[in-house]
Every structure is written in C-alpha cells, then in structure tokens.
Short mmCIF file of C-alpha atoms in Angstrom, two decimals:
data_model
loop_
_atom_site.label_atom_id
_atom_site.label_comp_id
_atom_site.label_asym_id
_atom_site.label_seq_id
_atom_site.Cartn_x
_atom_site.Cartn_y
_atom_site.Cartn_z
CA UNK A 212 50.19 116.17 41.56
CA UNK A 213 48.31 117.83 44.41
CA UNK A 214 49.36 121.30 45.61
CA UNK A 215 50.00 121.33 49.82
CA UNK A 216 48.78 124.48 49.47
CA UNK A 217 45.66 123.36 49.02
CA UNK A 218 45.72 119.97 50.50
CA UNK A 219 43.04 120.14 53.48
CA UNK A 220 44.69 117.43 55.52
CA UNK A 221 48.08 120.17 56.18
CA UNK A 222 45.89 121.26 58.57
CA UNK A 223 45.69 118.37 60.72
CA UNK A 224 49.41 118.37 61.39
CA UNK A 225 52.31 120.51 62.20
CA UNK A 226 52.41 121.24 58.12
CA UNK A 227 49.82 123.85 59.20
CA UNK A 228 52.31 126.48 61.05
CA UNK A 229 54.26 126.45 57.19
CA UNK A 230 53.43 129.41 54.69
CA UNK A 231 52.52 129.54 51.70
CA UNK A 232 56.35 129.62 50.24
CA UNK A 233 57.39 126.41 52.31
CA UNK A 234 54.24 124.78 51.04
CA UNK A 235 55.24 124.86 48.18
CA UNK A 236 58.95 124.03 48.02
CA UNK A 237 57.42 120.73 49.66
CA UNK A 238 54.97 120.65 46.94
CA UNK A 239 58.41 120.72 44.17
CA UNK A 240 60.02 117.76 46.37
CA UNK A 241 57.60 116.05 47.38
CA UNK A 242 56.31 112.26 46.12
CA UNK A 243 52.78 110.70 46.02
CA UNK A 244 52.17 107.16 46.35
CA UNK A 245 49.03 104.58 46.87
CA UNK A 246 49.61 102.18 49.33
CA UNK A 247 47.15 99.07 48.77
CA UNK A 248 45.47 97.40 51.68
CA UNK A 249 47.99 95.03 52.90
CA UNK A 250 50.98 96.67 51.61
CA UNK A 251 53.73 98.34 54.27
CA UNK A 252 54.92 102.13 54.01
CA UNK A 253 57.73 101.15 56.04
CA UNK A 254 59.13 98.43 57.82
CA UNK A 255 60.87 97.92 61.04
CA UNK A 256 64.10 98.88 60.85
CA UNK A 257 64.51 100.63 57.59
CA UNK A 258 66.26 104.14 56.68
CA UNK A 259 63.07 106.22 55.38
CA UNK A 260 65.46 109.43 55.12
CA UNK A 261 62.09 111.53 55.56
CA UNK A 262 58.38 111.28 56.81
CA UNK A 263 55.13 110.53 55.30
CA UNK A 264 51.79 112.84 55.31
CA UNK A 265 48.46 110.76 54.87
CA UNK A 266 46.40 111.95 52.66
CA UNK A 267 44.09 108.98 52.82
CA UNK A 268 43.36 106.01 54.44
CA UNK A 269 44.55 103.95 58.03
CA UNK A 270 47.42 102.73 58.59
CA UNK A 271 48.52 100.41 61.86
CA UNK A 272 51.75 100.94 63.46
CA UNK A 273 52.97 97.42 64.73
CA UNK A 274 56.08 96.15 66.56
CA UNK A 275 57.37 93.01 65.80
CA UNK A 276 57.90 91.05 69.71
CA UNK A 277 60.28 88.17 70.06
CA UNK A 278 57.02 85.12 69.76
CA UNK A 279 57.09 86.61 66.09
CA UNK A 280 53.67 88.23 66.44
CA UNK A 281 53.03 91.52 65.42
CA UNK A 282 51.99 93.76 68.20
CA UNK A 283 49.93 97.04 67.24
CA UNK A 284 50.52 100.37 69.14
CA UNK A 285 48.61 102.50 67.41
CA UNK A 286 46.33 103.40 64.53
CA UNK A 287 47.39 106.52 62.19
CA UNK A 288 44.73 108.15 60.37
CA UNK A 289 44.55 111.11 57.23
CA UNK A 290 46.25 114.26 58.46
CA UNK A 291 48.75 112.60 60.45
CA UNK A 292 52.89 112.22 59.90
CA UNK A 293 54.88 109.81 60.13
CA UNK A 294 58.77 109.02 60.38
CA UNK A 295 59.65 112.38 62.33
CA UNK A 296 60.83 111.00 65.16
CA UNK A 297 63.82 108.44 63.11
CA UNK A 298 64.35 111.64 60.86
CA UNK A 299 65.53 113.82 63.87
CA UNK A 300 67.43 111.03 65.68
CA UNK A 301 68.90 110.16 62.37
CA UNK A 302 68.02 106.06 63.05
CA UNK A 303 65.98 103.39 61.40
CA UNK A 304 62.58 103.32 62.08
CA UNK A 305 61.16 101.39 65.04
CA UNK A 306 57.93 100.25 64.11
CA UNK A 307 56.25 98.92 60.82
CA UNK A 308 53.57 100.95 59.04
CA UNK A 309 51.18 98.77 56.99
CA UNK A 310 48.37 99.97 55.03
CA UNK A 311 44.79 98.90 56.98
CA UNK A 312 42.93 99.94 53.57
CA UNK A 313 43.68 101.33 50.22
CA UNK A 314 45.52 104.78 51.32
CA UNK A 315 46.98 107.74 49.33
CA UNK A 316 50.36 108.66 51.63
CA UNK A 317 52.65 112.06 50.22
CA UNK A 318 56.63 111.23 50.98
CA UNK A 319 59.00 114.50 51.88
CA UNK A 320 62.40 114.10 51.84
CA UNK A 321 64.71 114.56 55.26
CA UNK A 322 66.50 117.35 53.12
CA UNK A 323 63.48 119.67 52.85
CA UNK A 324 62.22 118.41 56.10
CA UNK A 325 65.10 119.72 58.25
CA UNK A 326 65.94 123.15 56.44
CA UNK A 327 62.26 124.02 57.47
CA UNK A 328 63.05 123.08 60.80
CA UNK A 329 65.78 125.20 61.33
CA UNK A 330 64.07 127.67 59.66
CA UNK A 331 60.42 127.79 61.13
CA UNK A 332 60.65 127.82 65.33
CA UNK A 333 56.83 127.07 65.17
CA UNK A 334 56.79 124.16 62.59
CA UNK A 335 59.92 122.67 64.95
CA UNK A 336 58.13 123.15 68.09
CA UNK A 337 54.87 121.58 66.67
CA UNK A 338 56.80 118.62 65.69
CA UNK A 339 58.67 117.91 68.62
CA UNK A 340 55.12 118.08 70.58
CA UNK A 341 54.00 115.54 68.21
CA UNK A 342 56.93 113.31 69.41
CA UNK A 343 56.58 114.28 72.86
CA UNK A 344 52.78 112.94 72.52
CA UNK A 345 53.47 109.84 70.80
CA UNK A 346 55.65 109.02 74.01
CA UNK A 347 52.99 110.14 76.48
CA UNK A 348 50.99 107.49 74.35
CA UNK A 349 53.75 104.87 75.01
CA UNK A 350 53.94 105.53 78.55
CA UNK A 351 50.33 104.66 79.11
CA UNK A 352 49.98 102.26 77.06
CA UNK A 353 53.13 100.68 79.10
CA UNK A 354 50.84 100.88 82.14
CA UNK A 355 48.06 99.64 80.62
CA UNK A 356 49.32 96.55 79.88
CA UNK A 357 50.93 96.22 83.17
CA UNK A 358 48.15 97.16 85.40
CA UNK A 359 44.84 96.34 83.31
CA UNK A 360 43.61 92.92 82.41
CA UNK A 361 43.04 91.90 78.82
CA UNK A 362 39.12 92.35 79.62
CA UNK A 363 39.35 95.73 80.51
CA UNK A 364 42.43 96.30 77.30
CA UNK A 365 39.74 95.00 74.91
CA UNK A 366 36.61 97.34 76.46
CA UNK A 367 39.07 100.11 76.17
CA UNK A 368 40.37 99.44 72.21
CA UNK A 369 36.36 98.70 71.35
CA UNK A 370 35.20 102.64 72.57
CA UNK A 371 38.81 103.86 71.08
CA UNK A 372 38.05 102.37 67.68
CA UNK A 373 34.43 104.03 67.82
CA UNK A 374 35.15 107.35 69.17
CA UNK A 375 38.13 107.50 66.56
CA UNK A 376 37.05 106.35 63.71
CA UNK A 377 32.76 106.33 63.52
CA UNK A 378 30.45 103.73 62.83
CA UNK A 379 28.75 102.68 59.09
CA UNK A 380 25.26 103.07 58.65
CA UNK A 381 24.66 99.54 59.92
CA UNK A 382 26.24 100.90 63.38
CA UNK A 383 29.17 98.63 63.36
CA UNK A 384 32.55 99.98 63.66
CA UNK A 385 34.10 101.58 60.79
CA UNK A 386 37.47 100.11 61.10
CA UNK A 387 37.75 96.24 60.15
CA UNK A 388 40.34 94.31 62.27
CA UNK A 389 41.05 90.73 61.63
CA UNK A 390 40.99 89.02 65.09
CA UNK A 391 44.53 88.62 64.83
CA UNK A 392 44.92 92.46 64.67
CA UNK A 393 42.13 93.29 67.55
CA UNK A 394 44.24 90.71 69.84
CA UNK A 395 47.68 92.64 67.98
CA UNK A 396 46.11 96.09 69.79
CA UNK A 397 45.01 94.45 73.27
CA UNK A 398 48.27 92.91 73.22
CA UNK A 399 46.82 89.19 74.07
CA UNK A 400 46.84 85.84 72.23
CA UNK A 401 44.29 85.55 69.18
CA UNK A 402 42.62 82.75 71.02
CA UNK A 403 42.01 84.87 73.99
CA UNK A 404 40.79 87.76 72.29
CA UNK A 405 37.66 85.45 70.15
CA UNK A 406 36.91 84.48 73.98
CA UNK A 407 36.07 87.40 75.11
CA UNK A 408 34.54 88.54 72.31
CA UNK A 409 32.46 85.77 72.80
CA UNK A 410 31.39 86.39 75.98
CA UNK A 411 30.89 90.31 75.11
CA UNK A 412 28.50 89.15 72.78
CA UNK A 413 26.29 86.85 75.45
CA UNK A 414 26.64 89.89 78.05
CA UNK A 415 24.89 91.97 75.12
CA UNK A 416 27.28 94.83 75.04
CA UNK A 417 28.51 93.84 71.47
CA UNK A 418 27.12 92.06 68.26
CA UNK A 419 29.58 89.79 66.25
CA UNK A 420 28.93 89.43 62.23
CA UNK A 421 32.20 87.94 60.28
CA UNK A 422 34.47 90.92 60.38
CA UNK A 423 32.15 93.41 61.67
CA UNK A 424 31.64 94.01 65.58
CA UNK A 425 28.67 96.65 66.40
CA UNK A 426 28.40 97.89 70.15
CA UNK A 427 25.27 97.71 71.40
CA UNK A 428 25.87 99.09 74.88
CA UNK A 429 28.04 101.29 75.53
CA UNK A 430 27.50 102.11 78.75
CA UNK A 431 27.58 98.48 80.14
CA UNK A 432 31.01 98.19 77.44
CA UNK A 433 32.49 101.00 79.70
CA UNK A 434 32.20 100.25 83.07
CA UNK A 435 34.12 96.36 81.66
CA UNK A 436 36.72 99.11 81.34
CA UNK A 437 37.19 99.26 84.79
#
C-alpha cells in the first residue's frame, strides 16, 4: 500500500495543507482500489460515508435526467477528490462517478475525514473552496446551457477537452468519448451532436477517425464559440 506521504498527487488537492502525522493516520485508514474502464465509483444516490482521492485515471461525473440519459457535468482527473460535498451535508451523493479508463482511486473514511477537519482550519477551508468552486462550475454551466446554442456548447467542450487533458502524438485528443458521452457533456441529443461534428469536419476545424477527433484549427474552432 502506498504511503500519502509520498503520494505526489496530495499535492493537487486540499490533502496538501495536512502534515506529515495526518498523512499518515490517512495512510493506516485508508483503502486502495482499481476501478476498470466502465466500472462506477459511485452511483447516484448512494451513502459513500467518505471521499475518494484519484490516484490515476478519468473519471466522468454524470447526472441521470428524467429522458433516462445520462448527462455529464464534469470530468475529474488524478489529484482530485471526490464525495466531500455529501460527506459534510451528511446526504447521498448526487451524481454518478464512472471510470472513463482503467483508474487507481484511494477511499478515506468520513471518520478520519471529519476529525481532520475540525482539527486543521486550513485543510477545512481548502475543502470548502473546493465545494464553493464546484458550484461556481454549476452556475455557469447553468447559463451555458440556457444562453449558448449546442454549436457554440460543443466548440467550447472540444478546446476544454484539449486544454485539460493534451493531445497523443497523432494530435488527436487524449480523452476518448463515445458520441453518446460528447453529446452527455454538450447536453444535446446523440443525433445532434454526430451533426455537427459532421459539419465541423467539412468547415476544416476538426478531423473525425472512429473514436478519435483531432482539431485542426483552433482558432476558426474558437470564434464557433461565440
């Protein structure tokens, strides 16, 4: 088992404001698990009685609308938590977490969780900043699905999904989203989404190949943002 001591991706999240002595009373509780491609870390509406580091991998975090599709609000990456927000307001999660890729998550118990936060005024604060972020995030993404066309959504989650996550060698973008989970983050129908993907692909701002979509002009792929 890993040591959080040493584990680089602390750093990426509000672990980083615990010493060396929490560390490690969150190494003693702590549990590692791999989550295979496919495979949910939690599901809407369960009791996770803790949150989850990443140590590895991407993860999507969807919300299930009343159609029955799957709507995706955001992509979690290593170095990220998840589950503080349900741990503090002591409810069942809201969204779904499934595993975009093979992934390596670490699982700390609400017990250990909350005796650092009353302990450590800097871990707290960091955490509730990560909440308070999250719901900046929710508030625009509210108006930009009110106020933005699925065009400009799709332009927008294309240059999000490169600047985030990189490109392979090949250029394309790293991430690989069926086209049911590209339309899942515009928030549009599947049918729509292949459409204009299509017609990115004649304007010559993006290439198509199976799975893989490389953007071949970005600055034309902007300004559809607008």
């Amino acid at each position: 088992m890993s040591k959080c001591e040493q584990c680089i991706v602390r750093e990426f999240s509000s672990l980083k404001t615990l010493n060396k002595e929490e560390l490690l009373r969150i190494a003693d509780c702590k549990s590692s698990y791999i989550i295979k491609k496919g495979e949910p870390i939690f599901t809407e509406g369960e009791n996770v009685n803790g949150i989850f580091c990443i140590k590895d991998g991407v993860c999507k975090l969807t919300k299930l609308s009343p159609n029955g599709n799957d709507h995706i609000l955001k992509l979690i990456t290593k170095g990220e938590l998840l589950g503080q927000r349900s741990m503090i307001s002591d409810e069942p999660v809201n969204l779904s977490a499934v595993a975009l890729e093979d992934m390596e998550v670490c699982f700390i118990p609400k017990t250990e969780i909350m005796g650092l936060f009353n302990q450590n005024n800097k871990f707290s604060m960091d955490v509730m900043k990560a909440i308070c972020g999250d719901l900046k995030d929710a508030d625009d993404h509210v108006v930009a699905m009110a106020q933005k066309s699925v065009k400009q959504r799709l332009a927008e989650t294309l240059i999000y999904l490169n600047d985030a996550f990189g490109i392979n060698d090949d250029k394309s973008l790293k991430i690989k989203l069926s086209r049911e989970e590209l339309a899942g983050m515009v928030g549009t129908a599947t049918e729509s989404c292949i459409r204009l993907l299509s017609e990115f692909n004649k304007l010559g701002v993006i290439e198509l190949s199976g799975k893989k979509i490389t953007i071949t002009d970005m600055g034309r792929l902007d300004k559809l943002t607008n």
